[in-house]
Amino acid sequence: MNGASHLVGGMTAAMVLGIHSPAPIVVVAVSALLPDIDRPNSLLGRFIPVLPSILEKVPGKRTITHSFLFGAGIWMLINLVDPAMAFAFLIGYVSHLILDIFTGRIAFLFPLPQKFGIPLFGIPPVFIETAAMAAWGTWVVLGGYNYFYIT
Ligand SMILES: [Zn+2]
């Protein structure tokens, strides 16, 4: 999936789970993009020097940054500082993994090499992404942006 789709997925999960305030929303947005720092051309990866290229070559795409180990480690670090933000991180991160599992395969149990995926009846991921973006756009046009307390 592309970065925009992961943002939509993260924001949707945040809405469903009652995240309204700007700071946690930003954490959800960043954490929804974070796993794809293993690609230099990803939405977040293009702003980070060197690291995405290394991650893409050494452990490979959709491996360490898409794993339970990585997510739990980051979650624990954030939880030491601010538990509310740790919950926001979890929402964005898990939404990313769920979307990637339905549109591809990820090494969720890294360092074990096996990758897991759940194909949606052979529906190409681009159709899922397009439908999600259309639904999100419709919701925003119909006033959904009022849900957030951003003024
Ligand atoms: Zn990903």
Tab-separated table of N, CA and C and ligand atoms in Angstrom:
chain	number	residue	atom	x	y	z
A	1	MET	N	0.849	-1.189	0.000
A	1	MET	CA	0.000	0.000	0.000
A	1	MET	C	0.885	1.240	0.000
A	2	ASN	N	0.349	2.323	-0.476
A	2	ASN	CA	1.128	3.562	-0.475
A	2	ASN	C	0.888	4.347	0.823
A	3	GLY	N	1.675	5.413	1.003
A	3	GLY	CA	1.607	6.179	2.241
A	3	GLY	C	0.247	6.795	2.497
A	4	ALA	N	-0.390	7.317	1.434
A	4	ALA	CA	-1.706	7.939	1.609
A	4	ALA	C	-2.718	6.923	2.136
A	5	SER	N	-2.655	5.716	1.619
A	5	SER	CA	-3.589	4.685	2.079
A	5	SER	C	-3.325	4.319	3.539
A	6	HIS	N	-2.064	4.276	3.923
A	6	HIS	CA	-1.752	3.983	5.324
A	6	HIS	C	-2.201	5.125	6.232
A	7	LEU	N	-2.087	6.365	5.751
A	7	LEU	CA	-2.591	7.492	6.546
A	7	LEU	C	-4.099	7.375	6.738
A	8	VAL	N	-4.801	7.069	5.665
A	8	VAL	CA	-6.256	6.911	5.749
A	8	VAL	C	-6.605	5.768	6.707
A	9	GLY	N	-5.887	4.666	6.600
A	9	GLY	CA	-6.142	3.530	7.486
A	9	GLY	C	-5.894	3.889	8.940
A	10	GLY	N	-4.796	4.592	9.206
A	10	GLY	CA	-4.477	4.995	10.574
A	10	GLY	C	-5.497	5.975	11.130
A	11	MET	N	-5.890	6.938	10.304
A	11	MET	CA	-6.870	7.927	10.757
A	11	MET	C	-8.238	7.281	11.008
A	12	THR	N	-8.588	6.334	10.164
A	12	THR	CA	-9.848	5.628	10.357
A	12	THR	C	-9.828	4.846	11.672
A	13	ALA	N	-8.719	4.158	11.920
A	13	ALA	CA	-8.591	3.412	13.182
A	13	ALA	C	-8.634	4.369	14.368
A	14	ALA	N	-7.992	5.528	14.236
A	14	ALA	CA	-8.002	6.515	15.325
A	14	ALA	C	-9.424	6.993	15.609
A	15	MET	N	-10.183	7.241	14.551
A	15	MET	CA	-11.578	7.686	14.732
A	15	MET	C	-12.384	6.626	15.446
A	16	VAL	N	-12.266	5.401	14.985
A	16	VAL	CA	-13.044	4.300	15.553
A	16	VAL	C	-12.697	4.118	17.037
A	17	LEU	N	-11.435	4.352	17.383
A	17	LEU	CA	-10.987	4.134	18.757
A	17	LEU	C	-11.001	5.401	19.603
A	18	GLY	N	-11.605	6.473	19.088
A	18	GLY	CA	-11.850	7.660	19.899
A	18	GLY	C	-10.709	8.631	20.043
A	19	ILE	N	-9.780	8.659	19.114
A	19	ILE	CA	-8.693	9.643	19.153
A	19	ILE	C	-9.174	10.900	18.439
A	20	HIS	N	-9.179	12.026	19.164
A	20	HIS	CA	-9.667	13.282	18.589
A	20	HIS	C	-8.624	14.388	18.567
A	21	SER	N	-7.722	14.383	19.525
A	21	SER	CA	-6.822	15.519	19.744
A	21	SER	C	-5.657	15.526	18.760
A	22	PRO	N	-5.136	16.719	18.463
A	22	PRO	CA	-4.074	16.832	17.455
A	22	PRO	C	-2.812	16.023	17.751
A	23	ALA	N	-2.277	16.090	18.982
A	23	ALA	CA	-0.999	15.418	19.252
A	23	ALA	C	-1.095	13.899	19.039
A	24	PRO	N	-2.092	13.223	19.617
A	24	PRO	CA	-2.185	11.783	19.334
A	24	PRO	C	-2.457	11.484	17.862
A	25	ILE	N	-3.174	12.357	17.175
A	25	ILE	CA	-3.434	12.141	15.748
A	25	ILE	C	-2.126	12.183	14.958
A	26	VAL	N	-1.246	13.106	15.329
A	26	VAL	CA	0.063	13.178	14.663
A	26	VAL	C	0.859	11.897	14.932
A	27	VAL	N	0.792	11.405	16.170
A	27	VAL	CA	1.504	10.159	16.503
A	27	VAL	C	0.926	9.002	15.689
A	28	VAL	N	-0.397	8.940	15.573
A	28	VAL	CA	-1.020	7.884	14.763
A	28	VAL	C	-0.541	7.998	13.313
A	29	ALA	N	-0.522	9.211	12.786
A	29	ALA	CA	-0.116	9.409	11.384
A	29	ALA	C	1.317	8.949	11.157
A	30	VAL	N	2.229	9.362	12.032
A	30	VAL	CA	3.634	8.986	11.864
A	30	VAL	C	3.814	7.480	12.032
A	31	SER	N	3.142	6.909	13.033
A	31	SER	CA	3.306	5.465	13.267
A	31	SER	C	2.637	4.637	12.175
A	32	ALA	N	1.627	5.192	11.513
A	32	ALA	CA	1.013	4.489	10.387
A	32	ALA	C	1.954	4.465	9.179
A	33	LEU	N	2.881	5.407	9.136
A	33	LEU	CA	3.855	5.461	8.037
A	33	LEU	C	5.187	4.813	8.395
A	34	LEU	N	5.473	4.700	9.696
A	34	LEU	CA	6.785	4.263	10.171
A	34	LEU	C	7.271	2.931	9.604
A	35	PRO	N	6.457	1.878	9.536
A	35	PRO	CA	7.003	0.606	9.051
A	35	PRO	C	7.616	0.692	7.655
A	36	ASP	N	7.146	1.601	6.838
A	36	ASP	CA	7.671	1.687	5.473
A	36	ASP	C	8.953	2.512	5.372
A	37	ILE	N	9.614	2.771	6.496
A	37	ILE	CA	10.940	3.402	6.402
A	37	ILE	C	11.957	2.408	5.863
A	38	ASP	N	11.501	1.194	5.552
A	38	ASP	CA	12.406	0.223	4.922
A	38	ASP	C	12.424	0.384	3.401
A	39	ARG	N	11.842	1.478	2.923
A	39	ARG	CA	11.898	1.802	1.494
A	39	ARG	C	12.262	3.281	1.339
A	40	PRO	N	13.319	3.603	0.582
A	40	PRO	CA	13.739	5.005	0.438
A	40	PRO	C	12.709	5.890	-0.268
A	41	ASN	N	11.812	5.299	-1.052
A	41	ASN	CA	10.833	6.120	-1.777
A	41	ASN	C	9.479	6.168	-1.076
A	42	SER	N	9.396	5.657	0.146
A	42	SER	CA	8.122	5.713	0.867
A	42	SER	C	7.871	7.136	1.374
A	43	LEU	N	6.651	7.407	1.788
A	43	LEU	CA	6.264	8.759	2.209
A	43	LEU	C	7.155	9.283	3.330
A	44	LEU	N	7.459	8.456	4.313
A	44	LEU	CA	8.323	8.869	5.416
A	44	LEU	C	9.797	8.622	5.086
A	45	GLY	N	10.077	7.527	4.398
A	45	GLY	CA	11.454	7.135	4.089
A	45	GLY	C	12.200	8.144	3.242
A	46	ARG	N	11.487	8.890	2.406
A	46	ARG	CA	12.185	9.847	1.539
A	46	ARG	C	12.723	11.051	2.307
A	47	PHE	N	12.281	11.211	3.566
A	47	PHE	CA	12.779	12.317	4.385
A	47	PHE	C	13.877	11.883	5.349
A	48	ILE	N	14.191	10.601	5.356
A	48	ILE	CA	15.211	10.070	6.265
A	48	ILE	C	16.418	9.652	5.429
A	49	PRO	N	17.591	10.218	5.738
A	49	PRO	CA	18.766	9.845	4.952
A	49	PRO	C	19.314	8.463	5.333
A	50	VAL	N	19.843	7.751	4.370
A	50	VAL	CA	20.614	6.507	4.490
A	50	VAL	C	19.837	5.315	5.053
A	51	LEU	N	19.233	5.457	6.233
A	51	LEU	CA	18.609	4.322	6.927
A	51	LEU	C	17.646	3.518	6.046
A	52	PRO	N	16.731	4.143	5.304
A	52	PRO	CA	15.820	3.334	4.472
A	52	PRO	C	16.550	2.474	3.442
A	53	SER	N	17.614	2.992	2.851
A	53	SER	CA	18.376	2.198	1.876
A	53	SER	C	19.018	0.991	2.536
A	54	ILE	N	19.543	1.201	3.739
A	54	ILE	CA	20.173	0.086	4.466
A	54	ILE	C	19.123	-0.962	4.828
A	55	LEU	N	18.001	-0.509	5.366
A	55	LEU	CA	16.942	-1.441	5.780
A	55	LEU	C	16.391	-2.230	4.590
A	56	GLU	N	16.322	-1.583	3.442
A	56	GLU	CA	15.801	-2.261	2.251
A	56	GLU	C	16.737	-3.376	1.793
A	57	LYS	N	18.059	-3.155	1.971
A	57	LYS	CA	19.036	-4.132	1.466
A	57	LYS	C	19.355	-5.236	2.477
A	58	VAL	N	19.553	-4.871	3.740
A	58	VAL	CA	20.047	-5.864	4.707
A	58	VAL	C	18.942	-6.798	5.210
A	59	PRO	N	17.968	-6.319	6.015
A	59	PRO	CA	16.935	-7.305	6.374
A	59	PRO	C	15.907	-7.473	5.252
A	60	GLY	N	15.733	-6.458	4.408
A	60	GLY	CA	14.778	-6.534	3.310
A	60	GLY	C	13.483	-5.801	3.622
A	61	LYS	N	12.683	-5.584	2.555
A	61	LYS	CA	11.407	-4.881	2.710
A	61	LYS	C	10.414	-5.734	3.487
A	62	ARG	N	9.604	-5.062	4.255
A	62	ARG	CA	8.534	-5.703	5.026
A	62	ARG	C	9.060	-6.809	5.943
A	63	THR	N	10.200	-6.525	6.592
A	63	THR	CA	10.759	-7.495	7.545
A	63	THR	C	10.797	-6.873	8.939
A	64	ILE	N	11.957	-6.356	9.346
A	64	ILE	CA	12.101	-5.907	10.734
A	64	ILE	C	11.133	-4.784	11.096
A	65	THR	N	10.931	-3.832	10.200
A	65	THR	CA	10.053	-2.703	10.548
A	65	THR	C	8.582	-3.078	10.511
A	66	HIS	N	8.273	-4.267	10.030
A	66	HIS	CA	6.891	-4.743	10.006
A	66	HIS	C	6.700	-5.903	10.985
A	67	SER	N	7.494	-5.898	12.058
A	67	SER	CA	7.472	-7.045	12.971
A	67	SER	C	6.913	-6.681	14.339
A	68	PHE	N	6.454	-7.723	15.027
A	68	PHE	CA	5.986	-7.566	16.403
A	68	PHE	C	7.106	-7.023	17.279
A	69	LEU	N	8.324	-7.527	17.051
A	69	LEU	CA	9.483	-7.130	17.842
A	69	LEU	C	9.744	-5.620	17.727
A	70	PHE	N	9.747	-5.102	16.528
A	70	PHE	CA	9.994	-3.678	16.293
A	70	PHE	C	8.883	-2.836	16.932
A	71	GLY	N	7.634	-3.212	16.678
A	71	GLY	CA	6.500	-2.464	17.220
A	71	GLY	C	6.487	-2.468	18.736
A	72	ALA	N	6.748	-3.629	19.330
A	72	ALA	CA	6.751	-3.722	20.788
A	72	ALA	C	7.888	-2.889	21.380
A	73	GLY	N	9.043	-2.889	20.717
A	73	GLY	CA	10.187	-2.107	21.207
A	73	GLY	C	9.888	-0.612	21.197
A	74	ILE	N	9.364	-0.123	20.086
A	74	ILE	CA	9.031	1.306	19.994
A	74	ILE	C	7.927	1.647	20.990
A	75	TRP	N	6.935	0.761	21.085
A	75	TRP	CA	5.822	0.996	22.009
A	75	TRP	C	6.330	1.118	23.449
A	76	MET	N	7.242	0.235	23.838
A	76	MET	CA	7.768	0.271	25.208
A	76	MET	C	8.524	1.575	25.469
A	77	LEU	N	9.298	2.032	24.492
A	77	LEU	CA	10.043	3.282	24.667
A	77	LEU	C	9.089	4.463	24.839
A	78	ILE	N	8.064	4.524	23.995
A	78	ILE	CA	7.103	5.628	24.089
A	78	ILE	C	6.308	5.526	25.382
A	79	ASN	N	5.984	4.309	25.776
A	79	ASN	CA	5.193	4.099	26.992
A	79	ASN	C	5.928	4.593	28.244
A	80	LEU	N	7.244	4.565	28.220
A	80	LEU	CA	8.018	5.086	29.342
A	80	LEU	C	7.828	6.597	29.493
A	81	VAL	N	7.618	7.273	28.373
A	81	VAL	CA	7.513	8.729	28.370
A	81	VAL	C	6.057	9.173	28.524
A	82	ASP	N	5.149	8.591	27.722
A	82	ASP	CA	3.750	9.032	27.723
A	82	ASP	C	2.843	7.878	27.281
A	83	PRO	N	2.179	7.215	28.222
A	83	PRO	CA	1.329	6.066	27.865
A	83	PRO	C	0.218	6.399	26.867
A	84	ALA	N	-0.326	7.610	26.923
A	84	ALA	CA	-1.380	7.968	25.965
A	84	ALA	C	-0.829	7.979	24.539
A	85	MET	N	0.384	8.463	24.394
A	85	MET	CA	1.002	8.486	23.072
A	85	MET	C	1.386	7.076	22.631
A	86	ALA	N	1.700	6.218	23.604
A	86	ALA	CA	2.008	4.825	23.267
A	86	ALA	C	0.779	4.145	22.677
A	87	PHE	N	-0.395	4.458	23.206
A	87	PHE	CA	-1.631	3.909	22.652
A	87	PHE	C	-1.849	4.434	21.228
A	88	ALA	N	-1.595	5.715	21.019
A	88	ALA	CA	-1.731	6.297	19.682
A	88	ALA	C	-0.753	5.623	18.712
A	89	PHE	N	0.483	5.390	19.179
A	89	PHE	CA	1.464	4.691	18.339
A	89	PHE	C	0.946	3.315	17.942
A	90	LEU	N	0.408	2.606	18.928
A	90	LEU	CA	-0.074	1.248	18.677
A	90	LEU	C	-1.166	1.249	17.598
A	91	ILE	N	-2.058	2.224	17.657
A	91	ILE	CA	-3.146	2.302	16.679
A	91	ILE	C	-2.583	2.447	15.264
A	92	GLY	N	-1.677	3.394	15.091
A	92	GLY	CA	-1.111	3.617	13.758
A	92	GLY	C	-0.290	2.440	13.274
A	93	TYR	N	0.533	1.901	14.158
A	93	TYR	CA	1.427	0.804	13.769
A	93	TYR	C	0.638	-0.453	13.405
A	94	VAL	N	-0.289	-0.824	14.260
A	94	VAL	CA	-1.071	-2.041	13.999
A	94	VAL	C	-1.938	-1.855	12.751
A	95	SER	N	-2.485	-0.658	12.547
A	95	SER	CA	-3.289	-0.433	11.329
A	95	SER	C	-2.424	-0.665	10.087
A	96	HIS	N	-1.161	-0.237	10.147
A	96	HIS	CA	-0.253	-0.448	9.014
A	96	HIS	C	-0.060	-1.940	8.749
A	97	LEU	N	0.220	-2.688	9.810
A	97	LEU	CA	0.468	-4.126	9.629
A	97	LEU	C	-0.769	-4.834	9.094
A	98	ILE	N	-1.936	-4.482	9.615
A	98	ILE	CA	-3.173	-5.124	9.148
A	98	ILE	C	-3.386	-4.845	7.657
A	99	LEU	N	-3.209	-3.586	7.260
A	99	LEU	CA	-3.399	-3.253	5.842
A	99	LEU	C	-2.385	-3.973	4.960
A	100	ASP	N	-1.144	-4.075	5.420
A	100	ASP	CA	-0.124	-4.766	4.625
A	100	ASP	C	-0.386	-6.274	4.550
A	101	ILE	N	-0.940	-6.838	5.603
A	101	ILE	CA	-1.241	-8.277	5.577
A	101	ILE	C	-2.318	-8.571	4.530
A	102	PHE	N	-3.294	-7.647	4.385
A	102	PHE	CA	-4.361	-7.879	3.419
A	102	PHE	C	-3.967	-7.507	1.990
A	103	THR	N	-2.866	-6.787	1.834
A	103	THR	CA	-2.475	-6.386	0.482
A	103	THR	C	-1.105	-6.932	0.081
A	104	GLY	N	-0.520	-7.764	0.913
A	104	GLY	CA	0.791	-8.325	0.594
A	104	GLY	C	1.196	-9.316	1.661
A	105	ARG	N	2.495	-9.407	1.884
A	105	ARG	CA	3.016	-10.343	2.884
A	105	ARG	C	4.080	-9.633	3.712
A	106	ILE	N	4.050	-9.862	5.036
A	106	ILE	CA	5.021	-9.235	5.927
A	106	ILE	C	5.652	-10.288	6.834
A	107	ALA	N	6.888	-9.994	7.261
A	107	ALA	CA	7.594	-10.895	8.196
A	107	ALA	C	7.261	-10.455	9.617
A	108	PHE	N	6.026	-10.690	10.019
A	108	PHE	CA	5.528	-10.262	11.328
A	108	PHE	C	6.347	-10.849	12.472
A	109	LEU	N	6.882	-12.046	12.284
A	109	LEU	CA	7.635	-12.725	13.344
A	109	LEU	C	9.148	-12.588	13.166
A	110	PHE	N	9.607	-11.567	12.409
A	110	PHE	CA	11.028	-11.317	12.230
A	110	PHE	C	11.707	-11.373	13.599
A	111	PRO	N	12.854	-12.029	13.769
A	111	PRO	CA	13.821	-12.475	12.765
A	111	PRO	C	13.493	-13.803	12.073
A	112	LEU	N	12.375	-14.430	12.367
A	112	LEU	CA	11.995	-15.589	11.559
A	112	LEU	C	11.701	-15.099	10.150
A	113	PRO	N	12.133	-15.803	9.121
A	113	PRO	CA	12.036	-15.278	7.759
A	113	PRO	C	10.651	-15.412	7.101
A	114	GLN	N	9.768	-16.213	7.679
A	114	GLN	CA	8.471	-16.441	7.033
A	114	GLN	C	7.659	-15.143	6.939
A	115	LYS	N	7.037	-14.954	5.787
A	115	LYS	CA	6.167	-13.798	5.596
A	115	LYS	C	4.724	-14.285	5.541
A	116	PHE	N	3.823	-13.479	6.105
A	116	PHE	CA	2.417	-13.848	6.177
A	116	PHE	C	1.567	-12.816	5.440
A	117	GLY	N	0.515	-13.306	4.809
A	117	GLY	CA	-0.421	-12.428	4.134
A	117	GLY	C	-1.773	-13.102	4.027
A	118	ILE	N	-2.825	-12.296	3.968
A	118	ILE	CA	-4.178	-12.817	3.820
A	118	ILE	C	-4.784	-12.158	2.578
A	119	PRO	N	-4.733	-12.843	1.444
A	119	PRO	CA	-5.279	-12.227	0.225
A	119	PRO	C	-6.799	-12.081	0.310
A	120	LEU	N	-7.301	-10.980	-0.172
A	120	LEU	CA	-8.745	-10.715	-0.147
A	120	LEU	C	-9.375	-11.200	-1.445
A	121	PHE	N	-9.618	-12.472	-1.526
A	121	PHE	CA	-10.318	-13.077	-2.668
A	121	PHE	C	-9.695	-12.672	-3.997
A	122	GLY	N	-8.399	-12.432	-4.015
A	122	GLY	CA	-7.732	-12.083	-5.255
A	122	GLY	C	-7.965	-10.663	-5.734
A	123	ILE	N	-8.585	-9.835	-4.890
A	123	ILE	CA	-8.826	-8.446	-5.280
A	123	ILE	C	-7.486	-7.713	-5.288
A	124	PRO	N	-7.106	-7.090	-6.397
A	124	PRO	CA	-5.827	-6.369	-6.436
A	124	PRO	C	-5.801	-5.239	-5.404
A	125	PRO	N	-4.665	-5.076	-4.702
A	125	PRO	CA	-4.571	-4.036	-3.670
A	125	PRO	C	-4.939	-2.644	-4.155
A	126	VAL	N	-4.667	-2.345	-5.423
A	126	VAL	CA	-4.967	-1.000	-5.919
A	126	VAL	C	-6.468	-0.703	-5.842
A	127	PHE	N	-7.310	-1.723	-6.014
A	127	PHE	CA	-8.753	-1.516	-5.906
A	127	PHE	C	-9.164	-1.249	-4.455
A	128	ILE	N	-8.523	-1.951	-3.531
A	128	ILE	CA	-8.812	-1.734	-2.109
A	128	ILE	C	-8.403	-0.318	-1.717
A	129	GLU	N	-7.217	0.089	-2.170
A	129	GLU	CA	-6.738	1.432	-1.853
A	129	GLU	C	-7.652	2.497	-2.448
A	130	THR	N	-8.064	2.312	-3.684
A	130	THR	CA	-8.927	3.287	-4.344
A	130	THR	C	-10.271	3.384	-3.635
A	131	ALA	N	-10.839	2.250	-3.250
A	131	ALA	CA	-12.117	2.254	-2.537
A	131	ALA	C	-11.985	2.955	-1.187
A	132	ALA	N	-10.872	2.701	-0.484
A	132	ALA	CA	-10.651	3.332	0.817
A	132	ALA	C	-10.505	4.844	0.664
A	133	MET	N	-9.755	5.279	-0.347
A	133	MET	CA	-9.576	6.716	-0.564
A	133	MET	C	-10.901	7.379	-0.950
A	134	ALA	N	-11.700	6.714	-1.764
A	134	ALA	CA	-12.999	7.260	-2.156
A	134	ALA	C	-13.921	7.377	-0.944
A	135	ALA	N	-13.931	6.358	-0.095
A	135	ALA	CA	-14.780	6.387	1.102
A	135	ALA	C	-14.341	7.502	2.044
A	136	TRP	N	-13.022	7.632	2.223
A	136	TRP	CA	-12.495	8.684	3.090
A	136	TRP	C	-12.852	10.064	2.540
A	137	GLY	N	-12.650	10.278	1.232
A	137	GLY	CA	-12.968	11.556	0.606
A	137	GLY	C	-14.436	11.899	0.740
A	138	THR	N	-15.287	10.926	0.544
A	138	THR	CA	-16.727	11.146	0.684
A	138	THR	C	-17.063	11.543	2.111
A	139	TRP	N	-16.481	10.849	3.060
A	139	TRP	CA	-16.737	11.133	4.475
A	139	TRP	C	-16.311	12.568	4.828
A	140	VAL	N	-15.142	12.981	4.343
A	140	VAL	CA	-14.655	14.331	4.628
A	140	VAL	C	-15.561	15.376	3.985
A	141	VAL	N	-15.952	15.158	2.730
A	141	VAL	CA	-16.815	16.110	2.025
A	141	VAL	C	-18.157	16.243	2.734
A	142	LEU	N	-18.640	15.162	3.312
A	142	LEU	CA	-19.928	15.191	4.001
A	142	LEU	C	-19.825	15.750	5.425
A	143	GLY	N	-18.673	16.292	5.795
A	143	GLY	CA	-18.519	16.941	7.097
A	143	GLY	C	-17.798	16.111	8.135
A	144	GLY	N	-17.214	15.034	7.753
A	144	GLY	CA	-16.521	14.169	8.700
A	144	GLY	C	-15.371	14.845	9.410
A	145	TYR	N	-14.795	15.867	8.779
A	145	TYR	CA	-13.681	16.570	9.412
A	145	TYR	C	-14.100	17.201	10.736
A	146	ASN	N	-15.378	17.442	10.933
A	146	ASN	CA	-15.847	18.018	12.206
A	146	ASN	C	-15.612	17.064	13.381
A	147	TYR	N	-15.384	15.805	13.072
A	147	TYR	CA	-15.132	14.813	14.118
A	147	TYR	C	-13.885	15.183	14.923
A	148	PHE	N	-12.884	15.726	14.231
A	148	PHE	CA	-11.644	16.070	14.909
A	148	PHE	C	-11.775	17.455	15.554
A	149	TYR	N	-11.121	17.640	16.677
A	149	TYR	CA	-11.211	18.896	17.419
A	149	TYR	C	-10.150	19.888	16.973
A	150	ILE	N	-9.773	19.833	15.737
A	150	ILE	CA	-8.753	20.737	15.234
A	150	ILE	C	-9.422	22.007	14.751
A	151	THR	N	-9.031	23.154	15.336
A	151	THR	CA	-9.644	24.428	14.929
A	151	THR	C	-8.604	25.395	14.456
B	1	ZN	ZN	4.355	-1.519	4.974
